[in-house]
């Protein structure tokens, strides 16, 4: 995942070259352009790390929707970032089934070892953002943690420093 | 099998037979293991015959509601004027449930085959599999398997030479529990916010793009191809309890058991067999306090209540709860029930789509009152207030998310009143919640 661009930078079009081809490949899969919205937003996030105001306008344009409509959809879904996040985005499940197995201590260990002061904040070196997430659908492998696209099972506080070494 | 553990003698591995076996993931590997025979057999039958066979098997929806699958399929209009759609629900987000993930990551072709059987039965030329955004590895595995299935002739313009077209699109969610609700899922596929729709119209009449649509869970569809291959009578005979509950069911067991995992048992198996024999019971020195048997949305059962409880739709209802998705959350005596119920309420408050007042306000206030109790500022009246709120949240909203928040709260207050009283009388305090 590429680094987050700053929120004030001028928008460089996302849907060019290979990403444009990926967008075009979506159209035959759905009977309407509107239905390509979620996958198109994923393409933006994969390319840029987050979904900026400029990207919202560009998505609206290519799918013949209004920016306000696109924004309404973006904000409904928790996985789309509407502001830049750290180079590595860490999601720790702390819902009840994991909670009773010690998930809050795992979340605390991530906060401590990344230097992120609090949940949702990015570490001063820009490396990490840590959040608590609701059930990841892997409750038998408490505590599951999603780092970018890597799904890691059975995380304990002791394993945290070792896991973080793999993310520069 | 009780993945990640070996198959226990009390299990019956049908869907889970190849969990943990990476060789079953490929098209060739699946075919080598007898895969796609069910689909080929279905294509040699009429649509009606496939539906009748599934009806006769007694298969019921594994996504939570337990609605008879064959009957659901028969609601689809017979005359194909508008396009028909099959949607596979792979949004698995109900706390305690992690069975569909195992099907997706080990046996993606088992699911694709089941989807194709379902699509053929309901006359759909297109399938959408809605997979939750957090299932990153499973998404990759599934997309690869779909490509292989096209190459192998199991999908496409002429499925296994039958002249039938069946296309399959994998649609990735983006983080929203509510999109597991079937009408919210349709909105999400259409590129909208995932707000549930008012029913009627039902999806079979006006679903995706106002066309006839059927929505089934991953496990339900996966079971359907086995039923066609082995026959309805075989499936129906897999029954140890009530004859209205047939086949095998995957139970995800998590929390305080020694061996959490996915176990596949014949319907009607005693719950205590699952918790104590297959999962190895509690950790040393601990005793069982409670079980939430069907995903977090159902009433809590006490240790006493699970004695004699049979794992089928009727058996769990008899004990005052529901089988739901088969996600069992096991809690031992170290569990703070009040804190965990607050966490569940917080989950529902976070996931409410907020279009119904009772749900938006009810889930938020339930969480706030529970937090207040935990912070040592509870009042005696708070329990009645919570029950009153729950009453207003039940049976009054567009979807049942609101009811799902109320169920664990009400049952916890009724079954563990002393835990609430301990906080309210300040006999107990929590370091986790401050005012
Ligand atoms: C709030 C809510 C969340 C749901 N989440 C899921 C889910 O994650 N997976 C699922 O299969 N069904 C879920 N359901 C049930 C679906 O709406 C639907 O009944 C089911 O997918 C039908 O499939 P089945 O008949 O094969 O069980 C949910 C329902 C509600 C009300
Ligand atoms: S009950 Fe809650 S989640 Fe369901 S439609 Fe109403 S507000 Fe949305
Ligand atoms: S509660 Fe943590 S993965 Fe389900």
Coordinates of C-alpha atoms and ligand atoms in Angstrom, one line a residue:
Chain A
X1 CA 0.0 0.0 0.0
X2 CA 1.5 3.4 -0.9
X3 CA 2.0 6.1 1.6
X4 CA -0.7 8.6 2.3
X5 CA -0.5 11.8 0.4
X6 CA -1.2 14.9 2.4
X7 CA -4.7 16.2 2.5
X8 CA -3.9 19.5 0.8
X9 CA -2.0 18.2 -2.2
X10 CA -3.6 18.8 -5.6
X11 CA -5.5 15.7 -6.8
X12 CA -3.6 13.6 -9.3
X13 CA -6.1 11.4 -11.3
X14 CA -6.2 7.8 -10.1
X15 CA -8.0 6.2 -13.0
X16 CA -5.2 6.3 -15.5
X17 CA -3.1 3.4 -17.0
X18 CA -3.5 0.1 -15.2
X19 CA -6.0 1.4 -12.7
X20 CA -8.2 2.7 -15.5
X21 CA -8.1 -0.7 -17.1
X22 CA -9.1 -2.3 -13.8
X23 CA -12.0 0.1 -13.6
X24 CA -13.1 -0.7 -17.2
X25 CA -13.0 -4.4 -16.3
X26 CA -15.6 -3.8 -13.6
X27 CA -18.3 -2.4 -15.9
X28 CA -19.5 -5.7 -17.5
X29 CA -19.9 -7.2 -14.1
X30 CA -22.8 -5.0 -13.1
X31 CA -25.8 -3.8 -15.0
X32 CA -25.4 -0.2 -13.7
X33 CA -22.4 2.2 -13.3
X34 CA -23.6 2.9 -9.8
X35 CA -23.0 -0.7 -8.7
X36 CA -19.3 -0.3 -9.5
X37 CA -19.0 2.3 -6.7
X38 CA -17.6 0.0 -3.9
X39 CA -15.1 -1.7 -6.1
X40 CA -14.0 1.6 -7.6
X41 CA -13.4 3.0 -4.2
X42 CA -11.3 0.0 -3.4
X43 CA -9.2 0.7 -6.4
X44 CA -8.7 4.3 -5.2
X45 CA -7.7 3.1 -1.7
X46 CA -5.3 0.5 -3.1
X47 CA -3.6 3.1 -5.2
X48 CA -3.5 6.0 -2.7
X49 CA -3.9 4.5 0.7
X50 CA -7.0 6.7 1.4
X51 CA -9.9 8.4 -0.3
X52 CA -9.5 12.2 -0.6
X53 CA -12.0 14.8 -1.5
X54 CA -10.4 15.0 -5.0
X55 CA -10.7 11.2 -5.4
X56 CA -14.4 11.4 -4.5
X57 CA -15.0 13.9 -7.3
X58 CA -13.1 11.8 -9.7
X59 CA -15.0 8.6 -8.8
X60 CA -18.3 10.6 -9.1
X61 CA -17.2 11.7 -12.6
X62 CA -16.3 8.3 -14.0
X63 CA -19.5 6.7 -12.6
X64 CA -21.8 9.5 -13.5
X65 CA -22.8 10.1 -9.9
X66 CA -22.7 13.2 -7.8
X67 CA -19.8 13.8 -5.3
X68 CA -22.3 14.2 -2.5
X69 CA -23.8 10.8 -3.3
X70 CA -20.3 9.2 -3.4
X71 CA -19.4 10.9 -0.1
X72 CA -22.5 9.5 1.5
X73 CA -21.5 6.0 0.5
X74 CA -17.8 6.3 1.4
X75 CA -18.7 7.5 5.0
X76 CA -21.1 4.6 5.5
X77 CA -18.4 2.0 5.3
X78 CA -15.7 1.8 8.0
X79 CA -12.9 0.4 5.9
X80 CA -12.6 3.4 3.6
X81 CA -10.2 6.0 5.0
X82 CA -11.3 9.5 4.5
X83 CA -8.0 10.9 5.8
X84 CA -4.4 9.7 5.5
X85 CA -3.3 6.9 7.9
X86 CA 0.0 5.5 8.9
X87 CA 2.0 3.4 6.4
X88 CA 0.6 0.3 8.2
X89 CA -2.9 0.2 9.4
X90 CA -3.5 -2.1 12.4
X91 CA -6.9 -3.4 13.3
X92 CA -7.3 -5.3 16.6
X93 CA -10.6 -7.1 17.3
X94 CA -11.9 -6.4 20.8
X95 CA -15.5 -7.6 20.5
X96 CA -16.8 -9.9 23.3
X97 CA -15.6 -13.3 22.1
X98 CA -12.0 -12.0 21.7
X99 CA -12.4 -9.6 24.7
X100 CA -12.9 -12.5 27.1
X101 CA -9.7 -14.0 25.8
X102 CA -7.6 -10.9 26.5
X103 CA -8.0 -8.8 23.3
X104 CA -7.8 -5.5 25.1
X105 CA -4.3 -6.3 26.3
X106 CA -3.3 -7.0 22.7
X107 CA -4.6 -3.7 21.6
X108 CA -2.7 -2.0 24.5
X109 CA 0.5 -3.8 23.5
X110 CA 0.1 -2.5 19.9
X111 CA -0.4 1.1 21.2
X112 CA 2.6 0.8 23.4
X113 CA 5.0 -0.8 20.9
X114 CA 4.0 1.4 17.9
X115 CA 4.2 4.7 19.8
X116 CA 0.7 5.6 18.8
X117 CA -0.5 7.6 21.7
X118 CA -4.1 6.5 21.4
X119 CA -6.5 4.5 19.3
X120 CA -7.0 6.1 15.9
X121 CA -3.9 8.2 16.1
X122 CA -0.8 7.8 13.8
X123 CA 2.6 7.2 15.3
X124 CA 5.0 10.2 15.2
X125 CA 7.2 8.4 12.6
X126 CA 4.1 7.9 10.3
X127 CA 4.6 4.2 10.4
X128 CA 1.5 3.0 12.2
X129 CA -2.1 3.7 12.9
X130 CA -3.8 1.4 15.4
X131 CA -7.6 1.0 15.8
X132 CA -9.9 -1.4 17.6
X133 CA -12.3 -3.1 15.3
X134 CA -15.5 -5.1 15.8
X135 CA -15.5 -8.9 15.2
X136 CA -13.2 -9.9 12.4
X137 CA -15.0 -13.2 11.8
X138 CA -12.2 -15.3 13.3
X139 CA -13.2 -15.5 17.0
X140 CA -11.8 -19.0 17.5
X141 CA -8.3 -17.6 16.8
X142 CA -8.4 -14.9 19.5
X143 CA -7.0 -12.4 19.1
X144 CA -7.0 -11.8 15.3
X145 CA -5.3 -8.7 14.0
X146 CA -5.4 -7.3 10.5
X147 CA -2.3 -5.4 9.5
X148 CA -2.9 -3.9 6.0
X149 CA -4.0 -7.0 4.1
X150 CA -2.2 -9.5 6.5
X151 CA -4.6 -11.4 8.7
X152 CA -2.7 -12.6 11.8
X153 CA -4.3 -15.2 14.1
X154 CA -3.8 -16.0 17.8
X155 CA -2.0 -12.8 18.7
X156 CA -0.9 -12.3 22.3
X157 CA 0.7 -9.2 23.9
X158 CA 4.1 -11.1 23.9
X159 CA 4.0 -11.6 20.1
X160 CA 3.4 -7.9 19.3
X161 CA 7.1 -6.7 19.2
X162 CA 8.1 -9.5 16.9
X163 CA 5.1 -9.0 14.6
X164 CA 5.9 -5.3 14.3
X165 CA 9.4 -5.9 13.1
X166 CA 8.0 -7.2 9.8
X167 CA 6.5 -3.7 9.1
X168 CA 8.9 -0.9 8.3
Chain B
X1 CA -13.4 -31.5 11.2
X2 CA -12.8 -29.3 14.3
X3 CA -10.3 -27.2 12.4
X4 CA -7.6 -26.5 13.5
X5 CA -7.9 -29.8 15.4
X6 CA -8.2 -33.3 14.0
X7 CA -11.7 -34.7 13.4
X8 CA -13.3 -35.8 16.7
X9 CA -15.1 -39.2 16.6
X10 CA -18.3 -37.4 17.5
X11 CA -18.1 -35.2 14.4
X12 CA -19.5 -36.0 10.9
X13 CA -17.3 -34.2 8.4
X14 CA -19.1 -33.4 5.2
X15 CA -18.5 -29.7 4.6
X16 CA -15.4 -29.7 6.6
X17 CA -13.8 -32.9 5.3
X18 CA -11.1 -31.0 3.5
X19 CA -10.4 -28.1 5.9
X20 CA -6.7 -27.8 6.4
X21 CA -5.9 -29.6 3.2
X22 CA -4.5 -26.9 0.8
X23 CA -4.6 -29.5 -2.1
X24 CA -8.4 -29.2 -2.1
X25 CA -8.2 -25.5 -3.0
X26 CA -7.5 -25.8 -6.7
X27 CA -10.0 -26.8 -9.3
X28 CA -8.1 -30.0 -10.1
X29 CA -7.7 -30.8 -6.4
X30 CA -11.4 -30.4 -5.9
X31 CA -12.4 -32.6 -8.8
X32 CA -10.0 -35.2 -7.5
X33 CA -11.9 -35.2 -4.3
X34 CA -15.2 -35.9 -6.0
X35 CA -16.0 -32.2 -6.5
X36 CA -18.3 -30.8 -9.2
X37 CA -20.1 -34.2 -9.4
X38 CA -23.1 -32.6 -7.6
X39 CA -23.3 -29.8 -10.1
X40 CA -23.0 -32.1 -13.1
X41 CA -25.8 -34.2 -11.7
X42 CA -28.0 -31.1 -11.0
X43 CA -27.5 -30.0 -14.7
X44 CA -29.0 -33.4 -15.8
X45 CA -32.1 -32.7 -13.7
X46 CA -34.8 -30.1 -14.3
X47 CA -34.8 -27.0 -12.2
X48 CA -37.9 -28.2 -10.4
X49 CA -36.3 -31.6 -9.6
X50 CA -33.3 -29.9 -8.0
X51 CA -35.7 -27.7 -5.9
X52 CA -37.7 -30.8 -4.9
X53 CA -34.6 -32.7 -3.9
X54 CA -33.4 -29.8 -1.7
X55 CA -36.9 -29.5 -0.2
X56 CA -37.0 -33.2 0.6
X57 CA -33.6 -33.0 2.3
X58 CA -34.9 -30.7 4.9
X59 CA -32.0 -28.3 4.5
X60 CA -32.6 -25.0 6.3
X61 CA -30.8 -21.7 6.0
X62 CA -27.5 -21.7 7.9
X63 CA -27.2 -17.9 8.0
X64 CA -29.3 -17.5 11.1
X65 CA -33.0 -17.7 10.5
X66 CA -33.2 -21.4 9.5
X67 CA -35.7 -20.8 6.7
X68 CA -36.2 -24.0 4.5
X69 CA -33.9 -23.6 1.5
X70 CA -35.9 -25.5 -1.1
X71 CA -39.0 -23.5 -0.2
X72 CA -37.1 -20.2 -0.5
X73 CA -35.9 -21.3 -4.0
X74 CA -39.4 -22.2 -5.0
X75 CA -40.5 -18.6 -4.4
X76 CA -38.6 -17.5 -7.4
X77 CA -40.8 -16.9 -10.4
X78 CA -40.7 -19.7 -13.0
X79 CA -41.0 -17.6 -16.2
X80 CA -37.7 -15.9 -16.7
X81 CA -38.6 -12.5 -18.0
X82 CA -36.3 -10.2 -16.0
X83 CA -32.8 -11.4 -15.0
X84 CA -32.8 -13.6 -11.9
X85 CA -30.0 -13.3 -9.4
X86 CA -28.4 -15.5 -6.7
X87 CA -26.6 -13.7 -3.9
X88 CA -24.3 -15.6 -1.7
X89 CA -23.9 -14.1 1.8
X90 CA -20.2 -14.3 2.8
X91 CA -20.3 -11.3 5.0
X92 CA -19.9 -13.3 8.2
X93 CA -19.7 -10.7 10.8
X94 CA -21.8 -12.0 13.7
X95 CA -19.6 -12.1 16.8
X96 CA -18.9 -15.7 17.6
X97 CA -19.3 -16.9 14.0
X98 CA -16.3 -17.9 11.8
X99 CA -17.4 -21.0 9.9
X100 CA -17.9 -19.5 6.4
X101 CA -14.4 -18.2 6.5
X102 CA -13.1 -21.8 6.8
X103 CA -15.2 -22.9 3.8
X104 CA -13.9 -19.9 1.8
X105 CA -10.3 -20.4 2.6
X106 CA -10.0 -24.2 2.3
X107 CA -12.7 -25.2 -0.1
X108 CA -13.6 -22.3 -2.4
X109 CA -14.7 -24.7 -5.1
X110 CA -17.1 -26.3 -2.7
X111 CA -18.8 -22.9 -2.4
X112 CA -18.7 -22.2 -6.1
X113 CA -20.2 -25.6 -6.9
X114 CA -23.0 -25.0 -4.4
X115 CA -23.6 -21.5 -5.8
X116 CA -23.9 -22.9 -9.3
X117 CA -26.4 -25.6 -8.1
X118 CA -28.4 -22.8 -6.5
X119 CA -28.3 -20.6 -9.5
X120 CA -29.4 -23.4 -11.8
X121 CA -32.3 -24.2 -9.5
X122 CA -33.6 -20.7 -9.3
X123 CA -33.0 -19.8 -13.0
X124 CA -30.3 -17.3 -12.3
X125 CA -27.6 -16.5 -14.8
X126 CA -25.6 -14.4 -12.5
X127 CA -24.3 -15.0 -8.9
X128 CA -22.8 -12.3 -6.7
X129 CA -20.8 -13.5 -3.8
X130 CA -20.7 -10.7 -1.2
X131 CA -17.5 -11.2 0.9
X132 CA -16.7 -9.0 3.8
X133 CA -13.9 -6.6 3.2
X134 CA -11.8 -7.8 6.1
X135 CA -11.5 -11.3 4.6
X136 CA -8.4 -10.3 2.6
X137 CA -6.8 -13.7 2.2
X138 CA -10.1 -15.4 1.5
X139 CA -10.9 -12.9 -1.1
X140 CA -7.8 -13.7 -3.0
X141 CA -8.3 -17.4 -2.7
X142 CA -11.9 -17.1 -3.9
X143 CA -11.1 -14.8 -6.9
X144 CA -8.4 -17.3 -8.0
X145 CA -10.8 -20.2 -7.6
X146 CA -13.5 -18.4 -9.7
X147 CA -11.0 -17.9 -12.5
X148 CA -10.1 -21.6 -12.4
X149 CA -13.8 -22.5 -12.4
X150 CA -14.3 -20.5 -15.6
X151 CA -11.4 -22.3 -17.2
X152 CA -12.6 -25.7 -16.0
X153 CA -16.1 -25.1 -17.4
X154 CA -17.9 -25.0 -14.1
X155 CA -18.9 -21.3 -14.8
X156 CA -19.4 -19.4 -18.0
X157 CA -21.6 -19.4 -21.1
X158 CA -21.9 -23.2 -21.3
X159 CA -21.5 -24.8 -17.9
X160 CA -20.1 -28.3 -18.4
X161 CA -21.6 -28.5 -21.9
X162 CA -25.2 -28.1 -20.6
X163 CA -25.9 -25.0 -22.7
X164 CA -26.6 -23.1 -19.4
X165 CA -24.9 -19.8 -18.7
X166 CA -23.9 -19.1 -15.1
X167 CA -21.6 -16.1 -14.3
X168 CA -20.1 -15.4 -10.9
X169 CA -18.9 -12.0 -9.6
X170 CA -17.1 -11.6 -6.3
X171 CA -18.2 -8.3 -4.6
X172 CA -16.1 -7.1 -1.7
X173 CA -17.7 -5.3 1.2
X174 CA -16.0 -2.5 3.0
X175 CA -16.7 -2.9 6.7
X176 CA -20.4 -2.8 7.9
X177 CA -22.0 -5.6 9.9
X178 CA -25.4 -4.5 8.7
X179 CA -24.6 -5.5 5.1
X180 CA -25.0 -9.1 6.2
X181 CA -28.8 -8.4 6.4
X182 CA -30.1 -9.5 3.0
X183 CA -31.7 -6.3 1.8
X184 CA -28.8 -4.1 3.1
X185 CA -26.6 -6.5 1.1
X186 CA -28.5 -5.8 -2.1
X187 CA -28.2 -2.1 -1.5
X188 CA -24.5 -2.5 -1.0
X189 CA -24.1 -4.4 -4.2
X190 CA -26.0 -1.7 -6.1
X191 CA -23.5 0.8 -4.9
X192 CA -25.6 2.4 -2.1
X193 CA -25.3 2.8 1.7
X194 CA -26.1 -0.5 3.4
X195 CA -29.5 0.4 4.8
X196 CA -32.0 -2.5 5.1
X197 CA -35.1 -2.1 2.9
X198 CA -38.6 -2.4 4.1
X199 CA -40.2 -5.8 3.3
X200 CA -42.4 -6.5 1.3
X201 CA -41.5 -6.6 -1.5
X202 CA -39.5 -9.7 -0.7
X203 CA -36.2 -10.3 -2.6
X204 CA -37.8 -13.1 -4.7
X205 CA -40.2 -10.5 -6.1
X206 CA -38.0 -7.5 -6.2
X207 CA -34.4 -7.8 -5.1
X208 CA -31.3 -6.7 -6.9
X209 CA -32.2 -4.0 -9.4
X210 CA -35.8 -4.9 -8.7
X211 CA -35.3 -8.3 -10.2
X212 CA -36.1 -11.7 -8.6
X213 CA -33.3 -12.5 -6.2
X214 CA -32.5 -15.2 -3.7
X215 CA -30.0 -14.8 -0.9
X216 CA -28.3 -17.7 0.8
X217 CA -25.5 -18.2 3.3
X218 CA -22.2 -19.8 2.3
X219 CA -22.8 -22.9 4.4
X220 CA -26.3 -23.4 3.0
X221 CA -25.2 -23.2 -0.6
X222 CA -22.2 -25.5 0.1
X223 CA -24.5 -28.1 1.5
X224 CA -26.8 -28.1 -1.5
X225 CA -24.3 -29.7 -3.9
X226 CA -23.7 -32.6 -1.4
X227 CA -27.4 -33.1 -1.2
X228 CA -27.8 -33.4 -5.0
X229 CA -24.8 -35.7 -5.2
X230 CA -25.7 -38.0 -2.3
X231 CA -29.5 -37.6 -2.4
X232 CA -32.1 -36.1 -0.1
X233 CA -32.6 -39.3 1.8
X234 CA -29.0 -39.4 2.8
X235 CA -29.1 -35.8 4.1
X236 CA -32.4 -36.3 5.9
X237 CA -31.1 -39.3 7.7
X238 CA -28.4 -37.1 9.3
X239 CA -30.6 -36.3 12.3
X240 CA -30.3 -37.1 16.0
X241 CA -33.0 -34.9 17.3
X242 CA -36.1 -33.2 15.9
X243 CA -36.9 -34.4 12.3
X244 CA -37.3 -30.8 11.2
X245 CA -33.6 -30.2 11.7
X246 CA -31.6 -32.3 9.3
X247 CA -28.0 -32.6 8.0
X248 CA -24.8 -31.6 9.5
X249 CA -24.1 -28.1 10.9
X250 CA -20.8 -26.3 11.4
X251 CA -20.5 -24.9 14.9
X252 CA -17.9 -22.2 15.5
X253 CA -16.9 -22.5 19.2
X254 CA -14.9 -19.7 20.7
X255 CA -14.2 -18.1 24.1
X256 CA -13.1 -20.1 27.1
X257 CA -12.8 -23.7 25.8
X258 CA -9.6 -25.6 25.5
X259 CA -9.9 -26.2 21.8
X260 CA -11.8 -23.4 20.0
X261 CA -12.5 -24.1 16.4
X262 CA -15.1 -25.3 13.8
X263 CA -16.8 -28.5 14.5
X264 CA -19.2 -30.3 12.2
X265 CA -21.9 -32.4 13.9
X266 CA -25.2 -34.0 13.0
X267 CA -28.2 -31.9 13.9
X268 CA -29.5 -32.9 17.3
X269 CA -26.1 -33.6 18.9
X270 CA -26.1 -32.7 22.6
X271 CA -24.5 -29.3 23.3
X272 CA -22.5 -30.7 26.2
X273 CA -20.8 -33.2 23.8
X274 CA -19.6 -30.3 21.7
X275 CA -18.5 -28.1 24.6
X276 CA -16.9 -30.7 26.9
X277 CA -15.8 -33.6 24.6
X278 CA -15.0 -32.0 21.3
X279 CA -13.8 -28.7 22.6
X280 CA -12.2 -30.1 25.7
X281 CA -14.2 -28.2 28.2
X282 CA -12.9 -25.3 30.3
X283 CA -9.4 -24.4 31.1
X284 CA -8.0 -26.1 34.2
X285 CA -9.5 -24.8 37.4
X286 CA -12.3 -23.0 35.6
X287 CA -16.0 -23.8 35.5
X288 CA -18.6 -23.0 32.8
X289 CA -20.7 -19.9 33.5
X290 CA -22.7 -19.2 30.3
X291 CA -23.0 -19.9 26.6
X292 CA -24.3 -17.7 23.8
X293 CA -25.3 -20.4 21.4
X294 CA -26.1 -18.8 18.1
X295 CA -23.9 -15.8 17.5
X296 CA -24.1 -12.8 19.7
X297 CA -27.7 -11.9 18.7
X298 CA -29.4 -14.6 20.7
X299 CA -30.3 -15.0 24.4
X300 CA -27.6 -16.2 26.8
X301 CA -27.9 -19.7 28.3
X302 CA -26.6 -20.6 31.8
X303 CA -24.4 -23.6 32.5
X304 CA -27.5 -25.4 33.9
X305 CA -29.6 -24.6 30.8
X306 CA -27.2 -26.2 28.3
X307 CA -27.5 -29.5 30.1
X308 CA -29.8 -31.7 27.9
X309 CA -29.8 -29.0 25.2
X310 CA -29.8 -30.6 21.7
X311 CA -28.1 -28.7 18.9
X312 CA -30.9 -28.2 16.5
X313 CA -33.3 -25.4 15.7
X314 CA -36.0 -26.7 18.0
X315 CA -33.7 -27.9 20.8
X316 CA -32.1 -24.6 21.4
X317 CA -35.5 -22.8 21.3
X318 CA -36.8 -25.2 23.9
X319 CA -34.1 -23.9 26.2
X320 CA -35.0 -20.3 25.5
X321 CA -32.5 -19.2 22.9
X322 CA -31.8 -19.8 19.2
X323 CA -29.4 -21.8 17.1
X324 CA -28.8 -18.8 14.9
X325 CA -25.6 -19.0 12.9
X326 CA -24.1 -21.7 15.1
X327 CA -21.5 -19.4 16.6
X328 CA -21.1 -20.4 20.2
X329 CA -19.5 -18.1 22.7
X330 CA -18.4 -20.0 25.8
X331 CA -17.8 -18.1 29.0
X332 CA -16.2 -19.5 32.2
X333 CA -16.5 -18.2 35.7
X334 CA -13.8 -15.5 35.1
X335 CA -16.2 -13.6 32.8
X336 CA -17.7 -10.3 33.8
X337 CA -21.1 -10.6 32.3
X338 CA -22.0 -7.0 32.7
X339 CA -18.9 -5.8 30.9
X340 CA -19.3 -8.3 28.1
X341 CA -23.0 -7.4 27.6
X342 CA -21.9 -3.7 27.4
X343 CA -19.4 -4.6 24.8
X344 CA -22.1 -6.4 22.8
X345 CA -24.4 -3.5 23.1
X346 CA -21.6 -1.2 22.0
X347 CA -21.1 -3.5 18.9
X348 CA -24.8 -3.1 17.9
X349 CA -24.7 0.7 18.6
X350 CA -21.7 0.9 16.4
X351 CA -23.2 -1.2 13.6
X352 CA -26.8 0.3 13.6
X353 CA -27.5 1.9 10.3
X354 CA -29.5 4.5 12.2
X355 CA -32.6 4.7 10.0
X356 CA -35.0 3.5 12.8
X357 CA -35.3 5.6 15.9
X358 CA -35.8 2.7 18.3
X359 CA -32.6 1.1 17.1
X360 CA -30.4 4.2 16.7
X361 CA -31.4 5.6 20.1
X362 CA -32.0 2.2 21.8
X363 CA -28.6 0.7 21.1
X364 CA -26.9 4.0 22.1
X365 CA -28.8 4.4 25.3
X366 CA -28.4 0.7 26.3
X367 CA -24.7 1.1 25.9
X368 CA -24.6 4.3 27.9
X369 CA -26.6 2.9 30.8
X370 CA -24.5 -0.2 30.9
X371 CA -21.3 1.9 30.9
X372 CA -22.8 4.0 33.7
X373 CA -23.5 0.9 35.8
X374 CA -20.0 -0.4 35.2
X375 CA -18.6 3.0 36.2
X376 CA -20.2 2.6 39.6
X377 CA -22.9 5.2 39.0
X378 CA -25.8 2.8 38.4
X379 CA -29.2 3.1 40.0
X380 CA -31.6 0.4 41.0
X381 CA -34.1 1.7 38.4
X382 CA -31.5 1.3 35.6
X383 CA -32.4 -2.4 35.2
X384 CA -36.0 -1.7 34.6
X385 CA -35.0 1.1 32.3
X386 CA -32.9 -1.3 30.3
X387 CA -35.7 -3.8 30.1
X388 CA -38.1 -1.1 29.1
X389 CA -35.8 0.1 26.3
X390 CA -35.3 -3.5 25.1
X391 CA -39.1 -3.9 24.9
X392 CA -39.2 -0.8 22.6
X393 CA -36.4 -2.2 20.5
X394 CA -38.0 -5.6 19.8
X395 CA -40.3 -6.2 16.9
X396 CA -40.6 -2.6 15.9
X397 CA -37.9 -1.9 13.4
X398 CA -37.1 -2.4 9.7
X399 CA -34.6 -5.2 10.4
X400 CA -33.8 -7.3 13.5
X401 CA -30.5 -5.7 14.5
X402 CA -32.4 -3.8 17.1
X403 CA -33.9 -7.0 18.5
X404 CA -30.4 -8.6 18.4
X405 CA -29.1 -5.9 20.8
X406 CA -32.0 -6.4 23.2
X407 CA -31.8 -10.2 23.4
X408 CA -28.5 -10.7 25.2
X409 CA -29.2 -7.7 27.5
X410 CA -32.6 -8.9 28.6
X411 CA -31.4 -12.5 29.1
X412 CA -28.3 -11.4 31.1
X413 CA -30.4 -9.2 33.4
X414 CA -32.8 -12.1 34.0
X415 CA -30.2 -14.8 34.4
X416 CA -27.4 -13.0 36.1
X417 CA -29.1 -10.3 38.2
X418 CA -26.6 -10.6 41.0
X419 CA -23.8 -9.4 38.7
X420 CA -25.7 -6.2 37.9
X421 CA -26.7 -5.8 41.5
X422 CA -23.0 -6.1 42.6
X423 CA -22.1 -3.0 40.4
X424 CA -25.2 -1.1 41.4
X425 CA -24.6 -1.6 45.1
X426 CA -20.9 -0.7 44.6
X427 CA -19.9 -4.1 45.9
X428 CA -18.0 -4.5 42.7
X429 CA -16.0 -2.0 40.6
X430 CA -14.5 -2.2 37.1
X431 CA -11.1 -0.7 36.2
X432 CA -12.1 -0.8 32.6
X433 CA -14.9 1.8 32.5
X434 CA -14.7 5.1 34.2
X435 CA -17.4 7.7 34.3
Ligands
LIG1 C1 -28.2 -7.6 11.2 C2 -28.1 -8.9 10.4 C3 -26.9 -9.4 10.1 C4 -26.8 -10.6 9.3 N1 -25.6 -11.1 9.0 C5 -25.5 -12.2 8.3 C6 -24.2 -12.8 7.9 O1 -23.2 -12.2 8.2 N2 -24.2 -13.9 7.2 C7 -25.3 -14.6 6.8 O2 -25.3 -15.6 6.1 N3 -26.5 -14.1 7.1 C8 -26.7 -13.0 7.9 N4 -27.9 -12.5 8.2 C9 -29.1 -13.2 7.7 C10 -29.4 -12.8 6.3 O3 -30.3 -11.6 6.3 C11 -30.2 -13.9 5.5 O4 -31.3 -14.3 6.3 C12 -29.4 -15.1 5.2 O5 -28.2 -14.7 4.5 C13 -30.2 -16.0 4.3 O6 -29.4 -17.2 4.0 P1 -29.9 -18.6 4.5 O7 -31.4 -18.7 4.2 O8 -29.1 -19.5 3.6 O9 -29.6 -18.7 5.9 C14 -28.0 -11.3 8.9 C15 -29.2 -10.8 9.3 C16 -29.3 -9.6 10.0 C17 -30.7 -9.0 10.4
LIG2 S1 -33.2 -1.9 13.0 FE1 -31.3 -0.7 13.1 S2 -29.9 -1.6 11.6 FE2 -32.0 -2.4 11.2 S3 -32.8 -0.9 9.7 FE3 -33.4 -0.1 11.6 S4 -31.8 1.3 12.3 FE4 -31.0 0.0 10.6
LIG3 S1 -15.0 -11.3 18.2 FE1 -12.9 -11.1 17.5 S2 -13.0 -12.1 15.6 FE2 -15.0 -12.3 16.3

